[in-house]
mmCIF file of C-alpha atoms and ligand atoms in Angstrom:
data_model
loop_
_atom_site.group_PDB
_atom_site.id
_atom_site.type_symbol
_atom_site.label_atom_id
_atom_site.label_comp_id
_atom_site.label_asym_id
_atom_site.label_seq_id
_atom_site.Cartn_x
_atom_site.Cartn_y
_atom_site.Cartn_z
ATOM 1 C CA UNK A 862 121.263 86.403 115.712
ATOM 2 C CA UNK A 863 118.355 88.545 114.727
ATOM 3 C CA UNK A 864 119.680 92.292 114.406
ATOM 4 C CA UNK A 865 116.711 94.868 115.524
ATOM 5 C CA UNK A 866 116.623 98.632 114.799
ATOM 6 C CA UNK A 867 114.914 100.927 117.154
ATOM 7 C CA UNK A 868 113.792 103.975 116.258
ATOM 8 C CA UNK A 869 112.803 106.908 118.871
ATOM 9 C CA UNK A 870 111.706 110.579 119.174
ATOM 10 C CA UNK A 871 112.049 111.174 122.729
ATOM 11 C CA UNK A 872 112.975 109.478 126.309
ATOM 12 C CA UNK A 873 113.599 106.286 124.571
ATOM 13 C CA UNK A 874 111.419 104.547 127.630
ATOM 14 C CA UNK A 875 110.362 101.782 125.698
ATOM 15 C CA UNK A 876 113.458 101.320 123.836
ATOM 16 C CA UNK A 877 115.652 100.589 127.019
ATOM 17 C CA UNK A 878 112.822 98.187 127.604
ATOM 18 C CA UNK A 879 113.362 96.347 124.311
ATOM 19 C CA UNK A 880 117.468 96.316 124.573
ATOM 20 C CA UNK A 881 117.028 95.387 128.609
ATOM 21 C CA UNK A 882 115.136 92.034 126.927
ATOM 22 C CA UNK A 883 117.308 90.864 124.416
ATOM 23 C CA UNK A 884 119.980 88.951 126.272
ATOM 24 C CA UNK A 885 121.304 85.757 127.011
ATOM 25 C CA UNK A 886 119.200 83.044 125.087
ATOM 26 C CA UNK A 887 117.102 85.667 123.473
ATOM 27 C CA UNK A 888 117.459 84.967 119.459
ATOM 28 C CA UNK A 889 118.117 89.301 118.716
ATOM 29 C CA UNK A 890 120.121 92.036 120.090
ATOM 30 C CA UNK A 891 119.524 95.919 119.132
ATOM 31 C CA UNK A 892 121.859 96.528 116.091
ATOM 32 C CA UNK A 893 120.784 100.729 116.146
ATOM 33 C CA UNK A 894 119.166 103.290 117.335
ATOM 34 C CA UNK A 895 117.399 106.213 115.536
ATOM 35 C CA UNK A 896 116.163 109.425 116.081
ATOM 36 C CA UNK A 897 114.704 112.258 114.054
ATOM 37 C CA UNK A 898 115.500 114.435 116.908
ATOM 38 C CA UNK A 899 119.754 114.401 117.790
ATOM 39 C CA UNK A 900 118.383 115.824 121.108
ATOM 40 C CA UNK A 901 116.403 112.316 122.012
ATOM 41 C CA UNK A 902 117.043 111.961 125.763
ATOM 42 C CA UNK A 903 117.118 107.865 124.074
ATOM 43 C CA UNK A 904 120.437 108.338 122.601
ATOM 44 C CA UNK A 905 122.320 108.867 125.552
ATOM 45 C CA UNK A 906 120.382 106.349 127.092
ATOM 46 C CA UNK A 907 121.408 103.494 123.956
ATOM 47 C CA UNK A 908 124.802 105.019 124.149
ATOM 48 C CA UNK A 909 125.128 103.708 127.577
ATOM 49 C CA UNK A 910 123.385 100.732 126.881
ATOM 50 C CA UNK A 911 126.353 99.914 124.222
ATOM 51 C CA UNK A 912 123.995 100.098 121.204
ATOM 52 C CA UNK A 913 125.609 102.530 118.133
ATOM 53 C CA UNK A 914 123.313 105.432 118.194
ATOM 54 C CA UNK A 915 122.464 107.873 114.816
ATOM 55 C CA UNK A 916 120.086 111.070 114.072
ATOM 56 C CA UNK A 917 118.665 112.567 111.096
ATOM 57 C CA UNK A 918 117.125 115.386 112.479
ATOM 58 C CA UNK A 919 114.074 115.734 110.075
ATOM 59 C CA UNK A 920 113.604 119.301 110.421
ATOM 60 C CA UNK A 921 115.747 120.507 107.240
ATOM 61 C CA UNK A 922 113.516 118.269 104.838
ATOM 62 C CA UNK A 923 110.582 120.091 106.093
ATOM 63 C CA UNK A 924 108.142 118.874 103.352
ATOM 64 C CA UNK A 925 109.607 116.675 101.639
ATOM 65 C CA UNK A 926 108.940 113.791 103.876
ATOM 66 C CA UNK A 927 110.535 111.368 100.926
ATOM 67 C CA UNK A 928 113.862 113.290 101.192
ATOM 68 C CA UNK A 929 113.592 112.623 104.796
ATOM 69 C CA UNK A 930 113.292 109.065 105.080
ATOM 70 C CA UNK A 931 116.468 108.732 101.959
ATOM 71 C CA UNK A 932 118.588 110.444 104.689
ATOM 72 C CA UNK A 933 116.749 107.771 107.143
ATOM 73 C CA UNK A 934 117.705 105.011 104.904
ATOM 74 C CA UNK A 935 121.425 105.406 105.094
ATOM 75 C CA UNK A 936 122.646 104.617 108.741
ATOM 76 C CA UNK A 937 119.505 102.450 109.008
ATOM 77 C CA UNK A 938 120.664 99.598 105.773
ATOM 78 C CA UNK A 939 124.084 99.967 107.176
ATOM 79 C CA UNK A 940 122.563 98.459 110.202
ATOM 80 C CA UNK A 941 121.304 95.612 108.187
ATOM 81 C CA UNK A 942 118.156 95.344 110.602
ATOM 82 C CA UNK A 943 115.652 92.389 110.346
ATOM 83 C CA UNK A 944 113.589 93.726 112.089
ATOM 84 C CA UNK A 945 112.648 97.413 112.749
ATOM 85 C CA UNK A 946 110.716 98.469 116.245
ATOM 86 C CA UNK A 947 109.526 101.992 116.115
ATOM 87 C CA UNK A 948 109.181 103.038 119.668
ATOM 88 C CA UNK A 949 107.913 106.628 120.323
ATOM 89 C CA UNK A 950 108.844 107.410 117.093
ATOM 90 C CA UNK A 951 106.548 110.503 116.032
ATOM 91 C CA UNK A 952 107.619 110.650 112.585
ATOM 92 C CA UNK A 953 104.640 109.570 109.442
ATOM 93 C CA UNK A 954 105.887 107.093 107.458
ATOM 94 C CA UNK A 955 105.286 106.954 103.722
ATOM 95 C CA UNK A 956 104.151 104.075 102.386
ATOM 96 C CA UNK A 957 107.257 103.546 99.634
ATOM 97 C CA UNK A 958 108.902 103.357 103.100
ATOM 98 C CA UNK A 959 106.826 101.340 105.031
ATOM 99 C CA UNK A 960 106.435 98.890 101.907
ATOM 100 C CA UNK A 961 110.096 98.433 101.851
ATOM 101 C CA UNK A 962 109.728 96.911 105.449
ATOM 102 C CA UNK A 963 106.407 94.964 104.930
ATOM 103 C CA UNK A 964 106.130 92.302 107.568
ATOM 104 C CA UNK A 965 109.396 93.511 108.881
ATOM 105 C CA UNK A 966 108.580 96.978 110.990
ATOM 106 C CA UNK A 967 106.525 96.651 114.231
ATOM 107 C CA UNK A 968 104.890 100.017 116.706
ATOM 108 C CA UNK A 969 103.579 100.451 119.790
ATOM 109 C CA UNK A 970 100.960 102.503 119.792
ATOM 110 C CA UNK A 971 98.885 104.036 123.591
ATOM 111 C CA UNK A 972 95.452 102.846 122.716
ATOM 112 C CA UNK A 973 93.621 99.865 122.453
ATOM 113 C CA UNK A 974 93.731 99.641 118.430
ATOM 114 C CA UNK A 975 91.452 100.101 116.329
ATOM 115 C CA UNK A 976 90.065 102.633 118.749
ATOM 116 C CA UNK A 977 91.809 106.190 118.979
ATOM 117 C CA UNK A 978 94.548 106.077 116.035
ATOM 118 C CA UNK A 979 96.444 109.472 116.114
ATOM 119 C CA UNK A 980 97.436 111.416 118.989
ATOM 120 C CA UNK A 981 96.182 112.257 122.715
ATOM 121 C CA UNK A 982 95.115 108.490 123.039
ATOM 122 C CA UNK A 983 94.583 109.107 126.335
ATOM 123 C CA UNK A 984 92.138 112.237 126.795
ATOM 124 C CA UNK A 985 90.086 110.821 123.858
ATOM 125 C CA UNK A 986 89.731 107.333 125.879
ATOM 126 C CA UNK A 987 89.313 109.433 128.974
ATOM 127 C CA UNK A 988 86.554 111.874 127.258
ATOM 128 C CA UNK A 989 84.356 108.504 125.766
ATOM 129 C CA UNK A 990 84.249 107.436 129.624
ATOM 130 C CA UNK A 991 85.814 104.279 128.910
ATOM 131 C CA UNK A 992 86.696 101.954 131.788
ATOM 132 C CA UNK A 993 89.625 100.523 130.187
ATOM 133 C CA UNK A 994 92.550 101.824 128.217
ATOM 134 C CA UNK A 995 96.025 100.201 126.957
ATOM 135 C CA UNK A 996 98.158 99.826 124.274
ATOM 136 C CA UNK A 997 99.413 97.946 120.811
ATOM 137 C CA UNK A 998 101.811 96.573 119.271
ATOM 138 C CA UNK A 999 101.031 96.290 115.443
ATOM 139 C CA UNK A 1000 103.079 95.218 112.189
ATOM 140 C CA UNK A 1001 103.487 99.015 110.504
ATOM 141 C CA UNK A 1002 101.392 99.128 107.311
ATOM 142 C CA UNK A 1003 101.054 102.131 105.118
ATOM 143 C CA UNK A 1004 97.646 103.691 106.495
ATOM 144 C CA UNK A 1005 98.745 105.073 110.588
ATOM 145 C CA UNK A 1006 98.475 102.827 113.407
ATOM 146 C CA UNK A 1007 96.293 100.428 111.289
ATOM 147 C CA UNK A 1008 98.335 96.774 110.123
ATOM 148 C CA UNK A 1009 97.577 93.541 112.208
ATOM 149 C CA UNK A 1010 97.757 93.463 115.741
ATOM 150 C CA UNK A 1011 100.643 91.275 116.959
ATOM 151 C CA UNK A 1012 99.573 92.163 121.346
ATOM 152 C CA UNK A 1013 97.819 94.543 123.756
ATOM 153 C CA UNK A 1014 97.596 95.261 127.156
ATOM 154 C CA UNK A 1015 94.460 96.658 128.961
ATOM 155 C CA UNK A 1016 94.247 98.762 131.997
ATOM 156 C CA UNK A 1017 91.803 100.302 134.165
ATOM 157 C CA UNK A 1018 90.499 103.486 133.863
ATOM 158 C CA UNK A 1019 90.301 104.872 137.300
ATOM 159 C CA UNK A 1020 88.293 107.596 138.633
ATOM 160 C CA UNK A 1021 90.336 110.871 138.971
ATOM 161 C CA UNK A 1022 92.788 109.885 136.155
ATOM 162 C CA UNK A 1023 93.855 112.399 133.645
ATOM 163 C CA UNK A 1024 95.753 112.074 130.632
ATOM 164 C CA UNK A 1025 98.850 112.020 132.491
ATOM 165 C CA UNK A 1026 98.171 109.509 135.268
ATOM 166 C CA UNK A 1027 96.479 106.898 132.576
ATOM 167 C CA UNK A 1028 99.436 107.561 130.353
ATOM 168 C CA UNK A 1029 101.736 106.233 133.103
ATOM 169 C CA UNK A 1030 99.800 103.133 134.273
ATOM 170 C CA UNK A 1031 99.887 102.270 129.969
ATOM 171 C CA UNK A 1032 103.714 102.795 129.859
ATOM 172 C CA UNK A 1033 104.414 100.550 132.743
ATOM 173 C CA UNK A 1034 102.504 98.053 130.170
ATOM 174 C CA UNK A 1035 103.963 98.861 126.840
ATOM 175 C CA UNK A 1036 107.290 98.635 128.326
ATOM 176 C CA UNK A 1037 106.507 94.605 129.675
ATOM 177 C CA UNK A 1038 104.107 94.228 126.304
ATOM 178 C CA UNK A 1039 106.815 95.177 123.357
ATOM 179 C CA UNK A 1040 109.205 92.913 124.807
ATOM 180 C CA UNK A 1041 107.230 90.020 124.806
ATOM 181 C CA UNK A 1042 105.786 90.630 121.157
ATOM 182 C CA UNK A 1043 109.289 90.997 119.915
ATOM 183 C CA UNK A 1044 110.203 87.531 121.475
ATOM 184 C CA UNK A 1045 107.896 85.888 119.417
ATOM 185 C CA UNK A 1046 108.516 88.253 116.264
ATOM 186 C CA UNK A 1047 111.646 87.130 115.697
ATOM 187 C CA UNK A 1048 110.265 83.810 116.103
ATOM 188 C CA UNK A 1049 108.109 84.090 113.238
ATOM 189 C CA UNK A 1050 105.611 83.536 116.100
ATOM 190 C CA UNK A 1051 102.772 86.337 114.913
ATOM 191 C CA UNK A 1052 100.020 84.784 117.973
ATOM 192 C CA UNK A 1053 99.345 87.960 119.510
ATOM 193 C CA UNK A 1054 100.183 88.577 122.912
ATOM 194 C CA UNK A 1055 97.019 89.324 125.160
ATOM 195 C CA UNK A 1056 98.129 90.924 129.026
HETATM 196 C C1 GRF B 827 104.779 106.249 124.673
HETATM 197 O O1 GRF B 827 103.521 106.607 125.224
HETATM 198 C C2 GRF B 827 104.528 105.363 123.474
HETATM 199 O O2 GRF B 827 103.319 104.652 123.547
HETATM 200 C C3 GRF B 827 104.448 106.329 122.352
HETATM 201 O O3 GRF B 827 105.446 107.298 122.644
HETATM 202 C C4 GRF B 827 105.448 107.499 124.087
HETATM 203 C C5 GRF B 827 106.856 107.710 124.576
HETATM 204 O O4 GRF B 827 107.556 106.525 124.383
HETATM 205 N N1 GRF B 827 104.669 105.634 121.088
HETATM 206 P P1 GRF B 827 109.114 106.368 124.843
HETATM 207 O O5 GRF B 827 109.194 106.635 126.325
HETATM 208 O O6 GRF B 827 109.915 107.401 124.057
HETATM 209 O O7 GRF B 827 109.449 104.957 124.505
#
């Protein structure tokens, strides 16, 4: 059984999407899940899901992002994850820490990568005019929102949207997207998933 860590800042949306998938015949189940914020509406939501919860809130290390991700590392290892999914997890990695997960640690990121890395996906996407937007799932590398793509999902852009109404046609899609990557992940399947 392939253990998978989660780690969230927030609602923990696509989280409950990833534990909701791995039942039954599915080859994982979610070991943990993390947040840098002991506040993350996702850790009562995991906690009723059955899945052991933990928090490092990162806010004391301010600065030292490597002292950070040390505290990170302890309830994480004691996990023993194979495989790490960071899901609205709006913490920068350093690359010692994203090297000690290479081909291991996958994100979902709101755009359709390589366009719009970073933040406010949406308005940027929405300010270029495009007529579709989406998301990502990608293997974590060191440079942000950048390591091979392992699925996306594409959505129209529809007139009137703002940031807020495009950002909730994408989630409906990350949340049936990550699941489906993370089948085949722990496959060793790394065909990315097109929607
Ligand atoms: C989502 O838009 C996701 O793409 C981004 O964080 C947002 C919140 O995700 N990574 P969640 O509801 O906390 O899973």
């Amino acid at each position: 059984m392939k253990r998978v860590a989660i780690l969230i800042s927030g609602g923990g949306s696509n989280m409950v999407a990833l534990a909701r998938s791995m039942t039954g015949e599915h080859p994982a189940r979610p070991v943990l899940v993390l947040s840098n914020d002991a506040e993350a509406g996702g850790l009562t939501r995991a906690t009723a899901l059955g899945i052991p919860v933990a928090a490092v809130d990162h806010r004391p290390f301010r600065g030292d992002r490597a002292a950070f991700e040390a505290a990170l590392l302890a309830p994480l290892l004691a996990a023993r994850p194979d495989v790490i999914c960071l899901a609205g997890f709006m913490r920068i990695l350093t690359p010692g820490f994203t090297q000690r997960f290479a081909g291991r640690m996958l994100n979902i990121h709101p755009s359709l990568l390589p366009k719009y890395p970073g933040l406010h996906t949406h308005q940027r996407a929405l300010d270029a005019g495009d007529d579709q937007a989406g998301c990502t799932v990608h293997e974590v590398i060191a440079d942000l929102d950048a390591g091979p793509i392992l699925g996306q999902a594409r959505v129209p852009v529809l007139s009137g949207d703002d940031a807020d109404s495009l950002a909730a046609r994408v989630l409906v899609q990350e949340h049936r997207l990550y699941p489906a990557v993370l089948r085949r992940f722990v496959d060793g399947d790394r065909t990315p998933v097109m929607m």
